[in-house]
Amino acid sequence: MASTILNAPCTVPSVKGFDTQNYSGLRPTSSLRFNSGRTSFSGRSQHLFVVKASERHEGHVKKVDMSIEECEAAVVAGNAPEAPPVPPKPAAPVGTPVIQPLQLSRRPRRNRRSPALRASFQETSISPANFVYPLFIHEGQEDTPIGAMPGCYRLGWRHGLVEEVAKARDVGVNSIVLFPKVPDALKSPTGDEAYNDNGLVPRAIRLLKDKFPDLVIYTDVALDPYSSDGHDGIVREDGVIMNDETVHQLCKQAVSQARAGADVVSPSDMMDGRVGAIRAALDAEGFNHVSIMSYTAKYASSFYGPFREALDSNPRFGDKKTYQMNPANYREALIEAHADESEGADILLVKPGLPYLDIIRLLREKSPLPIAAYQVSGEYSMIKAGGVLKMIDEERVMMESLMCLRRAGADIILTYFALQAARCLCGEKR
Ligand code: PBG
C-alpha cells in the first residue's frame, strides 16, 4: 500500500499546533528534498512523495527467539511478560480538601489534558501561506525606519524591497502588497501619478516579477498616496469627494498596475461602483486573469494613524467619514458585501482586523468568497509598544491575534507581522 503526499511548492507547507512552544513547522529535510521527485517530474512545481508500507521498518530489526504462537501460548498459560506497573496516583498538596468528586457527565477539560490532545482538537490553523505582507516603498536607496511602526521601514524599491521579499519567501510568505511613498511634487488634486506606467509601484512590480516570477503581488488602488489633498478620491471645492470621477481614475490606476504584472488589485477607496468598473476596465484591456480584492468593509478608523505617518498621507483637511464606514455599523457591511459580490470581487476584505471580528464572521457566513482581514498599522504598533514596555509578551500576543483573525473567518491576513510570525511558525527565532 502506498500513500501519496502532495507537498506545496513553498518551503513551509504546514504548521504545527498553536500552543506548542516553538510553533515548529514542517521543514523539508535534506532527505525529503532528495526524494522529492524533482528530477523525475522535471518541470513540475509539485513535489511528490511516495511512502510504501513495506519499506517502513528499517532500523528496528530485533532478535526474535519466540514465535507468535509461543508468545500467545505463554499469555494463555498465565505467564504474561512483565510490563511497567501503573504509576502511583500523584499526591495533592497537604490541606487539599477530601471531597466526593462532582458527578459530571461532561468534563471538557478531558480534551485539553495534554499537548498532543490539544493539538488533535485544534479547530483553526495558521500558516505563512495565509499571510500577505504589506511593504512600504520609496524612491530612496536606503531603508528609512518608520517611527510609529517599530520594525517597519520605507524600503528602497531596488534593494531593500527585493531583500525583504526574499526573506519573506524563505519562510513561506509569497504574497505582498505594495504601498508607495510618493514625492510631494508628484501629488496633485486628481492624483494622476497613480496611473503613470513608469511610476514607483509599476516599476517595483516589474522588478519583483523579474526576480521572483511566482511572487503574488497585491496592489492598493486608491488615490491617497498621490493626492495633494491626502484623500482617496478627487475633492471638489466644497470638500465633497467626487465618486464617479474618482472611479474613472481608479480604473486607470488598476489597469496600469495590471499591465506592470500585478496579480491582485485591491481597491481600498470605498467609492461606490468601483469594483464593477475596475472589472470591466481590466477585462477590456485583456486582464481578465487579474483578481480584485475589494476592501468591502473598510471603517473610518483611528487605527490607521501610523500608516498615514508612514506614507505622509494624512488628509489635509476633514476626515474620511463620507466614504469609509461608521465603526458603529454592522448591517451596512452586508450592503457593501452584496454590491462587491455582484460586481465581481474575488476576495472580500475587512479592515481593521481585531476590533472588527464580528464583521469578519458576518462576511464569512454570508459570502462564499474568500475573506481577507487587514491587521492595520495601529493594531501592529500597539502590540509592538506593549512588548517594548514589557507589558505583554509581544510574540505570543502577535500569534494569538493572528490566530483569532483566522478563527473569526479570515482566509488571508494582511499583517506587518507577516515575516516575524512566519519565522515563529517555522521555529526560527530572530
Ligand atoms: C488608503 C489606505 C489606508 C490603509 C491602507 N490603504 C489608510 C487610510 O484609509 O487612510 C491603512 C493601513 C493601515 O493602517 O495599516 N487607501
Tab-separated table of C-alpha atoms and ligand atoms in Angstrom:
chain	number	residue	atom	x	y	z
A	1	MET	CA	0.000	0.000	0.000
A	2	ALA	CA	1.357	3.386	-0.884
A	3	SER	CA	0.200	6.767	0.307
A	4	THR	CA	0.925	9.922	-1.590
A	5	ILE	CA	1.658	13.283	-0.063
A	6	LEU	CA	1.449	16.295	-2.296
A	7	ASN	CA	3.748	18.906	-0.960
A	8	ALA	CA	3.091	22.599	-1.655
A	9	PRO	CA	5.870	24.238	-3.628
A	10	CYS	CA	6.711	26.740	-0.887
A	11	THR	CA	9.280	25.933	1.775
A	12	VAL	CA	6.748	25.757	4.605
A	13	PRO	CA	3.836	23.509	3.731
A	14	SER	CA	2.005	23.491	7.036
A	15	VAL	CA	2.348	24.289	10.652
A	16	LYS	CA	2.040	22.502	13.966
A	17	GLY	CA	-0.137	23.129	16.976
A	18	PHE	CA	-0.658	26.620	18.232
A	19	ASP	CA	0.143	26.111	21.880
A	20	THR	CA	3.414	24.315	21.367
A	21	GLN	CA	6.328	26.451	22.426
A	22	ASN	CA	8.161	26.975	19.188
A	23	TYR	CA	5.444	26.639	16.527
A	24	SER	CA	7.816	24.453	14.555
A	25	GLY	CA	6.528	23.825	11.080
A	26	LEU	CA	7.244	21.017	8.666
A	27	ARG	CA	10.575	21.954	7.189
A	28	PRO	CA	11.720	19.922	4.222
A	29	THR	CA	14.639	17.783	5.340
A	30	SER	CA	17.526	17.104	3.036
A	31	SER	CA	16.364	13.525	2.517
A	32	LEU	CA	12.879	14.722	1.561
A	33	ARG	CA	14.422	17.105	-0.869
A	34	PHE	CA	16.468	14.267	-2.280
A	35	ASN	CA	13.395	12.046	-2.657
A	36	SER	CA	11.116	14.784	-3.825
A	37	GLY	CA	10.952	13.597	-7.376
A	38	ARG	CA	12.096	16.902	-8.762
A	39	THR	CA	14.117	15.157	-11.390
A	40	SER	CA	11.547	12.529	-12.286
A	41	PHE	CA	8.815	15.158	-12.530
A	42	SER	CA	11.071	17.676	-14.166
A	43	GLY	CA	9.378	20.916	-14.964
A	44	ARG	CA	6.576	20.427	-12.433
A	45	SER	CA	6.420	22.560	-9.322
A	46	GLN	CA	4.606	19.946	-7.210
A	47	HIS	CA	6.761	17.598	-5.202
A	48	LEU	CA	5.552	14.037	-4.990
A	49	PHE	CA	6.468	11.710	-2.118
A	50	VAL	CA	5.524	8.054	-2.218
A	51	VAL	CA	5.742	6.120	1.058
A	52	LYS	CA	5.442	2.349	0.811
A	53	ALA	CA	4.331	0.480	3.951
A	54	SER	CA	6.733	-2.380	3.170
A	55	GLU	CA	9.736	-0.051	3.262
A	56	ARG	CA	8.942	1.427	6.612
A	57	HIS	CA	10.542	-0.775	9.249
A	58	GLU	CA	14.226	-0.383	8.554
A	59	GLY	CA	16.093	0.342	11.752
A	60	HIS	CA	14.313	-1.813	14.341
A	61	VAL	CA	15.277	-5.371	13.387
A	62	LYS	CA	15.086	-7.163	16.768
A	63	LYS	CA	16.226	-10.614	17.665
A	64	VAL	CA	13.270	-12.975	17.659
A	65	ASP	CA	13.624	-16.041	19.886
A	66	MET	CA	9.906	-16.949	20.287
A	67	SER	CA	7.266	-17.375	17.621
A	68	ILE	CA	3.942	-15.525	17.814
A	69	GLU	CA	2.226	-18.793	18.718
A	70	GLU	CA	4.657	-19.374	21.618
A	71	CYS	CA	4.105	-15.838	22.901
A	72	GLU	CA	0.336	-16.268	22.773
A	73	ALA	CA	0.555	-19.655	24.478
A	74	ALA	CA	2.616	-18.161	27.307
A	75	VAL	CA	-0.035	-15.488	27.919
A	76	VAL	CA	-2.881	-18.030	27.754
A	77	ALA	CA	-0.984	-20.123	30.355
A	78	GLY	CA	-0.924	-17.132	32.669
A	79	ASN	CA	2.756	-16.283	32.128
A	80	ALA	CA	2.421	-12.798	30.667
A	81	PRO	CA	5.757	-10.961	30.346
A	82	GLU	CA	6.390	-8.070	32.724
A	83	ALA	CA	5.237	-4.546	31.847
A	84	PRO	CA	5.804	-1.451	33.983
A	85	PRO	CA	3.290	-1.004	36.815
A	86	VAL	CA	0.564	1.649	36.698
A	87	PRO	CA	2.174	4.805	38.148
A	88	PRO	CA	1.094	5.798	41.668
A	89	LYS	CA	-1.599	8.479	41.971
A	90	PRO	CA	0.145	11.880	42.156
A	91	ALA	CA	-0.146	13.430	45.611
A	92	ALA	CA	-2.209	16.593	46.190
A	93	PRO	CA	-0.752	19.306	48.433
A	94	VAL	CA	-1.274	18.983	52.161
A	95	GLY	CA	-4.526	20.660	53.118
A	96	THR	CA	-6.356	19.798	49.904
A	97	PRO	CA	-9.959	19.125	50.921
A	98	VAL	CA	-11.026	15.492	50.712
A	99	ILE	CA	-14.339	15.514	48.850
A	100	GLN	CA	-16.670	13.373	46.788
A	101	PRO	CA	-15.914	14.018	43.082
A	102	LEU	CA	-18.598	16.001	41.272
A	103	GLN	CA	-20.890	13.787	39.210
A	104	LEU	CA	-20.310	15.336	35.807
A	105	SER	CA	-21.285	13.765	32.504
A	106	ARG	CA	-19.172	16.348	30.672
A	107	ARG	CA	-15.699	17.345	31.657
A	108	PRO	CA	-14.464	19.477	28.727
A	109	ARG	CA	-11.008	19.595	30.313
A	110	ARG	CA	-10.501	15.940	29.289
A	111	ASN	CA	-9.858	17.098	25.718
A	112	ARG	CA	-7.374	19.722	26.890
A	113	ARG	CA	-5.307	17.366	29.058
A	114	SER	CA	-2.075	17.176	27.092
A	115	PRO	CA	-0.288	18.968	24.264
A	116	ALA	CA	-0.991	16.014	21.961
A	117	LEU	CA	-4.724	16.022	22.708
A	118	ARG	CA	-4.894	19.797	22.359
A	119	ALA	CA	-3.139	19.586	19.022
A	120	SER	CA	-5.564	16.898	17.857
A	121	PHE	CA	-8.616	19.004	18.601
A	122	GLN	CA	-7.342	22.381	17.494
A	123	GLU	CA	-10.041	23.811	15.249
A	124	THR	CA	-8.110	26.546	13.485
A	125	SER	CA	-4.676	26.511	11.951
A	126	ILE	CA	-2.413	29.202	10.645
A	127	SER	CA	0.366	29.041	8.124
A	128	PRO	CA	2.686	31.511	6.387
A	129	ALA	CA	0.623	30.863	3.256
A	130	ASN	CA	-2.212	32.780	4.935
A	131	PHE	CA	-0.191	35.977	5.187
A	132	VAL	CA	0.051	38.926	2.826
A	133	TYR	CA	2.983	41.162	3.746
A	134	PRO	CA	2.363	44.928	3.291
A	135	LEU	CA	5.536	46.745	2.267
A	136	PHE	CA	6.200	50.468	2.122
A	137	ILE	CA	8.424	51.611	-0.727
A	138	HIS	CA	10.077	54.851	-1.699
A	139	GLU	CA	12.415	56.217	-4.353
A	140	GLY	CA	15.391	56.365	-1.974
A	141	GLN	CA	18.235	53.878	-1.951
A	142	GLU	CA	18.291	53.431	1.806
A	143	ASP	CA	15.620	51.977	4.037
A	144	THR	CA	14.234	54.530	6.473
A	145	PRO	CA	12.629	53.401	9.731
A	146	ILE	CA	9.005	54.407	10.325
A	147	GLY	CA	8.822	55.990	13.766
A	148	ALA	CA	5.251	54.969	14.553
A	149	MET	CA	5.753	51.389	13.355
A	150	PRO	CA	8.800	49.846	15.065
A	151	GLY	CA	10.381	47.243	12.810
A	152	CYS	CA	8.838	48.679	9.603
A	153	TYR	CA	10.742	50.670	7.001
A	154	ARG	CA	10.175	52.630	3.873
A	155	LEU	CA	12.167	50.314	1.654
A	156	GLY	CA	14.253	51.373	-1.308
A	157	TRP	CA	12.433	49.722	-4.205
A	158	ARG	CA	15.610	48.467	-5.899
A	159	HIS	CA	17.399	46.977	-2.894
A	160	GLY	CA	15.595	46.889	0.452
A	161	LEU	CA	12.348	45.762	-1.139
A	162	VAL	CA	13.938	42.876	-3.010
A	163	GLU	CA	15.803	41.744	0.119
A	164	GLU	CA	12.683	41.878	2.281
A	165	VAL	CA	10.698	39.864	-0.256
A	166	ALA	CA	13.478	37.249	-0.408
A	167	LYS	CA	13.429	36.955	3.406
A	168	ALA	CA	9.657	36.537	3.426
A	169	ARG	CA	9.748	33.854	0.731
A	170	ASP	CA	12.364	31.967	2.746
A	171	VAL	CA	9.753	31.332	5.426
A	172	GLY	CA	6.809	30.672	3.120
A	173	VAL	CA	5.313	34.156	2.733
A	174	ASN	CA	4.890	34.527	-1.011
A	175	SER	CA	2.302	37.315	-1.134
A	176	ILE	CA	2.958	41.005	-0.677
A	177	VAL	CA	1.059	44.263	-1.071
A	178	LEU	CA	2.834	47.469	-2.040
A	179	PHE	CA	2.281	50.957	-0.601
A	180	PRO	CA	4.256	53.796	-2.183
A	181	LYS	CA	5.585	56.985	-0.565
A	182	VAL	CA	5.207	59.395	-3.441
A	183	PRO	CA	7.266	62.616	-3.646
A	184	ASP	CA	5.108	65.678	-2.877
A	185	ALA	CA	5.998	67.212	-6.235
A	186	LEU	CA	4.168	64.363	-7.990
A	187	LYS	CA	0.975	64.744	-5.975
A	188	SER	CA	-1.975	66.578	-7.492
A	189	PRO	CA	-5.687	67.143	-6.789
A	190	THR	CA	-6.610	64.472	-9.364
A	191	GLY	CA	-3.843	62.010	-8.382
A	192	ASP	CA	-2.775	61.337	-11.977
A	193	GLU	CA	0.571	59.886	-10.907
A	194	ALA	CA	-1.483	56.861	-9.763
A	195	TYR	CA	-1.642	55.599	-13.358
A	196	ASN	CA	1.829	56.554	-14.544
A	197	ASP	CA	3.087	53.307	-16.088
A	198	ASN	CA	6.579	54.274	-15.042
A	199	GLY	CA	5.592	55.320	-11.519
A	200	LEU	CA	7.085	53.825	-8.376
A	201	VAL	CA	4.589	50.970	-7.992
A	202	PRO	CA	4.650	49.716	-11.614
A	203	ARG	CA	8.468	49.884	-11.599
A	204	ALA	CA	8.652	47.916	-8.363
A	205	ILE	CA	6.197	45.320	-9.677
A	206	ARG	CA	8.241	44.826	-12.829
A	207	LEU	CA	11.437	44.425	-10.851
A	208	LEU	CA	9.904	41.920	-8.418
A	209	LYS	CA	8.273	39.875	-11.173
A	210	ASP	CA	11.605	39.762	-12.961
A	211	LYS	CA	13.350	38.411	-9.850
A	212	PHE	CA	10.513	36.279	-8.439
A	213	PRO	CA	8.073	35.308	-11.211
A	214	ASP	CA	5.845	33.287	-8.871
A	215	LEU	CA	5.534	36.000	-6.218
A	216	VAL	CA	1.892	37.052	-5.732
A	217	ILE	CA	1.734	40.834	-5.899
A	218	TYR	CA	-1.262	42.699	-4.499
A	219	THR	CA	-1.575	46.413	-5.124
A	220	ASP	CA	-3.538	49.149	-3.394
A	221	VAL	CA	-5.995	51.018	-5.612
A	222	ALA	CA	-6.804	54.451	-4.147
A	223	LEU	CA	-5.666	57.988	-4.806
A	224	ASP	CA	-4.463	58.976	-1.325
A	225	PRO	CA	-0.698	58.460	-1.801
A	226	TYR	CA	-0.948	60.535	-4.998
A	227	SER	CA	-3.480	63.155	-3.887
A	228	SER	CA	-2.293	66.579	-2.770
A	229	ASP	CA	-5.353	66.541	-0.501
A	230	GLY	CA	-4.471	63.198	1.100
A	231	HIS	CA	-7.918	61.844	0.267
A	232	ASP	CA	-8.742	58.594	-1.514
A	233	GLY	CA	-10.704	60.488	-4.160
A	234	ILE	CA	-10.895	63.783	-6.019
A	235	VAL	CA	-12.028	66.597	-3.717
A	236	ARG	CA	-14.474	69.226	-5.034
A	237	GLU	CA	-14.036	72.800	-3.828
A	238	ASP	CA	-16.811	72.369	-1.264
A	239	GLY	CA	-14.979	69.359	0.207
A	240	VAL	CA	-17.171	66.686	-1.391
A	241	ILE	CA	-15.292	63.562	-2.546
A	242	MET	CA	-16.404	63.019	-6.164
A	243	ASN	CA	-17.410	59.381	-6.608
A	244	ASP	CA	-17.715	58.611	-10.297
A	245	GLU	CA	-14.814	60.813	-11.400
A	246	THR	CA	-12.631	59.098	-8.811
A	247	VAL	CA	-13.725	55.677	-10.081
A	248	HIS	CA	-12.593	56.742	-13.549
A	249	GLN	CA	-9.086	57.412	-12.161
A	250	LEU	CA	-9.060	54.177	-10.160
A	251	CYS	CA	-9.795	52.158	-13.302
A	252	LYS	CA	-6.758	53.676	-14.988
A	253	GLN	CA	-4.675	53.010	-11.883
A	254	ALA	CA	-5.756	49.351	-11.713
A	255	VAL	CA	-5.063	48.797	-15.425
A	256	SER	CA	-1.625	50.367	-15.107
A	257	GLN	CA	-0.812	48.070	-12.165
A	258	ALA	CA	-2.099	45.038	-14.076
A	259	ARG	CA	-0.004	45.996	-17.080
A	260	ALA	CA	3.097	46.013	-14.852
A	261	GLY	CA	2.263	42.489	-13.663
A	262	ALA	CA	0.099	42.842	-10.541
A	263	ASP	CA	-1.796	39.662	-9.673
A	264	VAL	CA	-4.475	41.156	-7.424
A	265	VAL	CA	-5.605	44.776	-7.479
A	266	SER	CA	-7.189	45.940	-4.232
A	267	PRO	CA	-9.464	48.969	-4.257
A	268	SER	CA	-9.268	50.451	-0.754
A	269	ASP	CA	-11.014	53.736	-1.538
A	270	MET	CA	-14.638	52.794	-0.693
A	271	MET	CA	-16.131	54.633	-3.680
A	272	ASP	CA	-19.453	53.192	-4.887
A	273	GLY	CA	-19.363	51.031	-8.003
A	274	ARG	CA	-15.598	50.804	-8.268
A	275	VAL	CA	-15.360	47.025	-8.272
A	276	GLY	CA	-17.630	46.625	-11.312
A	277	ALA	CA	-15.939	49.479	-13.139
A	278	ILE	CA	-12.441	48.133	-12.435
A	279	ARG	CA	-13.515	44.619	-13.519
A	280	ALA	CA	-14.802	45.991	-16.817
A	281	ALA	CA	-11.677	48.122	-17.352
A	282	LEU	CA	-9.350	45.186	-16.656
A	283	ASP	CA	-11.297	42.866	-18.936
A	284	ALA	CA	-11.376	45.421	-21.735
A	285	GLU	CA	-7.568	45.577	-21.641
A	286	GLY	CA	-7.126	41.796	-21.630
A	287	PHE	CA	-6.528	41.398	-17.891
A	288	ASN	CA	-9.371	39.039	-17.096
A	289	HIS	CA	-6.888	36.863	-15.156
A	290	VAL	CA	-6.145	39.676	-12.688
A	291	SER	CA	-8.140	39.355	-9.440
A	292	ILE	CA	-9.878	42.055	-7.442
A	293	MET	CA	-9.620	42.048	-3.661
A	294	SER	CA	-12.179	44.598	-2.580
A	295	TYR	CA	-11.864	46.487	0.673
A	296	THR	CA	-15.536	45.684	1.258
A	297	ALA	CA	-15.958	46.834	4.837
A	298	LYS	CA	-13.364	49.493	5.468
A	299	TYR	CA	-14.156	51.552	8.502
A	300	ALA	CA	-13.276	55.184	9.208
A	301	SER	CA	-10.874	54.040	11.903
A	302	SER	CA	-8.348	55.758	14.119
A	303	PHE	CA	-6.245	52.629	13.935
A	304	TYR	CA	-4.780	53.851	10.605
A	305	GLY	CA	-2.754	56.628	12.234
A	306	PRO	CA	0.732	55.068	11.987
A	307	PHE	CA	0.167	54.118	8.328
A	308	ARG	CA	-0.640	57.691	7.397
A	309	GLU	CA	2.562	58.761	9.093
A	310	ALA	CA	4.454	56.116	7.134
A	311	LEU	CA	3.223	57.458	3.818
A	312	ASP	CA	2.766	61.045	4.895
A	313	SER	CA	-0.791	60.658	3.598
A	314	ASN	CA	-2.897	62.299	6.286
A	315	PRO	CA	-5.914	64.077	4.785
A	316	ARG	CA	-5.032	67.768	4.504
A	317	PHE	CA	-8.459	68.630	5.916
A	318	GLY	CA	-11.520	66.816	7.165
A	319	ASP	CA	-11.765	63.070	7.602
A	320	LYS	CA	-12.737	60.052	5.524
A	321	LYS	CA	-16.196	59.561	7.013
A	322	THR	CA	-18.140	60.228	3.805
A	323	TYR	CA	-16.619	57.173	2.185
A	324	GLN	CA	-15.236	54.887	4.890
A	325	MET	CA	-17.831	53.200	7.105
A	326	ASN	CA	-19.026	54.204	10.547
A	327	PRO	CA	-17.407	51.925	13.173
A	328	ALA	CA	-20.826	51.666	14.828
A	329	ASN	CA	-22.332	49.843	11.838
A	330	TYR	CA	-22.714	46.116	11.293
A	331	ARG	CA	-25.591	45.605	8.840
A	332	GLU	CA	-24.123	48.148	6.452
A	333	ALA	CA	-21.235	45.749	5.822
A	334	LEU	CA	-23.751	43.410	4.169
A	335	ILE	CA	-24.832	46.104	1.723
A	336	GLU	CA	-21.198	46.584	0.704
A	337	ALA	CA	-20.612	42.830	0.507
A	338	HIS	CA	-23.621	42.246	-1.747
A	339	ALA	CA	-22.541	45.073	-4.043
A	340	ASP	CA	-18.946	43.818	-4.278
A	341	GLU	CA	-20.073	40.249	-4.884
A	342	SER	CA	-22.441	41.211	-7.659
A	343	GLU	CA	-19.817	43.475	-9.235
A	344	GLY	CA	-17.372	40.579	-9.446
A	345	ALA	CA	-14.990	40.891	-6.486
A	346	ASP	CA	-12.814	37.806	-5.975
A	347	ILE	CA	-11.922	38.427	-2.317
A	348	LEU	CA	-13.746	40.498	0.337
A	349	LEU	CA	-11.641	42.378	2.878
A	350	VAL	CA	-12.482	43.663	6.336
A	351	LYS	CA	-10.411	46.418	7.893
A	352	PRO	CA	-9.262	46.942	10.657
A	353	GLY	CA	-8.948	43.385	11.957
A	354	LEU	CA	-9.105	42.612	15.661
A	355	PRO	CA	-11.714	45.215	16.693
A	356	TYR	CA	-13.921	44.032	13.795
A	357	LEU	CA	-14.007	40.255	14.304
A	358	ASP	CA	-17.803	40.310	14.195
A	359	ILE	CA	-17.709	41.772	10.693
A	360	ILE	CA	-15.213	39.138	9.544
A	361	ARG	CA	-17.517	36.439	10.890
A	362	LEU	CA	-20.539	38.094	9.269
A	363	LEU	CA	-18.969	38.130	5.810
A	364	ARG	CA	-17.590	34.617	6.275
A	365	GLU	CA	-21.109	33.376	6.959
A	366	LYS	CA	-22.904	35.392	4.303
A	367	SER	CA	-20.488	35.005	1.413
A	368	PRO	CA	-18.809	32.040	-0.222
A	369	LEU	CA	-15.925	34.256	-1.356
A	370	PRO	CA	-12.527	34.153	0.375
A	371	ILE	CA	-12.309	36.664	3.216
A	372	ALA	CA	-9.285	38.811	3.973
A	373	ALA	CA	-8.629	40.663	7.217
A	374	TYR	CA	-6.265	43.624	7.495
A	375	GLN	CA	-4.457	43.845	10.810
A	376	VAL	CA	-3.743	47.537	10.407
A	377	SER	CA	-0.885	49.753	11.478
A	378	GLY	CA	-2.443	50.820	14.793
A	379	GLU	CA	-3.040	47.221	15.836
A	380	TYR	CA	0.549	46.364	14.937
A	381	SER	CA	2.042	49.351	16.739
A	382	MET	CA	0.063	48.720	19.918
A	383	ILE	CA	1.373	45.168	20.169
A	384	LYS	CA	4.918	46.375	19.430
A	385	ALA	CA	4.681	49.137	22.016
A	386	GLY	CA	3.219	46.810	24.646
A	387	GLY	CA	6.088	44.436	24.013
A	388	VAL	CA	8.779	47.097	24.252
A	389	LEU	CA	7.285	48.330	27.530
A	390	LYS	CA	7.286	44.701	28.762
A	391	MET	CA	3.558	44.958	29.456
A	392	ILE	CA	2.764	41.997	27.220
A	393	ASP	CA	4.678	39.170	25.586
A	394	GLU	CA	4.930	40.552	22.058
A	395	GLU	CA	5.411	37.255	20.272
A	396	ARG	CA	2.586	35.427	22.000
A	397	VAL	CA	0.169	38.311	21.598
A	398	MET	CA	1.156	38.580	17.934
A	399	MET	CA	0.463	34.879	17.300
A	400	GLU	CA	-2.769	34.942	19.276
A	401	SER	CA	-4.100	37.980	17.445
A	402	LEU	CA	-3.390	36.355	14.074
A	403	MET	CA	-4.970	33.068	15.142
A	404	CYS	CA	-8.071	34.949	16.321
A	405	LEU	CA	-8.432	36.615	12.925
A	406	ARG	CA	-8.316	33.172	11.327
A	407	ARG	CA	-10.814	31.772	13.843
A	408	ALA	CA	-13.228	34.608	13.067
A	409	GLY	CA	-13.182	33.523	9.436
A	410	ALA	CA	-10.308	35.202	7.615
A	411	ASP	CA	-8.654	33.089	4.941
A	412	ILE	CA	-5.814	35.530	4.478
A	413	ILE	CA	-4.414	38.217	6.751
A	414	LEU	CA	-2.641	41.367	5.664
A	415	THR	CA	-0.222	41.971	8.511
A	416	TYR	CA	3.008	43.842	9.162
A	417	PHE	CA	3.895	40.841	11.338
A	418	ALA	CA	3.948	38.514	8.309
A	419	LEU	CA	7.705	37.926	8.328
A	420	GLN	CA	8.095	37.800	12.113
A	421	ALA	CA	5.099	35.498	12.536
A	422	ALA	CA	6.176	33.204	9.693
A	423	ARG	CA	9.625	32.886	11.276
A	424	CYS	CA	7.934	31.954	14.515
A	425	LEU	CA	5.804	29.362	12.759
A	426	CYS	CA	8.951	27.884	11.220
A	427	GLY	CA	10.548	27.579	14.632
A	428	GLU	CA	13.073	30.294	13.871
A	429	LYS	CA	13.909	32.997	16.343
A	430	ARG	CA	15.063	36.352	15.174
B	1	PBG	C1	-5.563	54.107	1.897
B	1	PBG	C2	-5.153	53.017	2.819
B	1	PBG	C3	-5.056	53.156	4.206
B	1	PBG	C4	-4.614	51.952	4.700
B	1	PBG	C5	-4.473	51.078	3.622
B	1	PBG	N1	-4.819	51.764	2.451
B	1	PBG	C6	-5.227	54.334	5.090
B	1	PBG	C7	-6.440	55.151	5.018
B	1	PBG	O1	-7.513	54.725	4.604
B	1	PBG	O2	-6.302	56.289	5.414
B	1	PBG	C8	-4.370	51.707	6.164
B	1	PBG	C9	-3.499	50.591	6.506
B	1	PBG	C10	-3.005	50.604	7.898
B	1	PBG	O3	-3.355	51.431	8.747
B	1	PBG	O4	-2.185	49.730	8.189
B	1	PBG	N2	-6.261	53.832	0.783
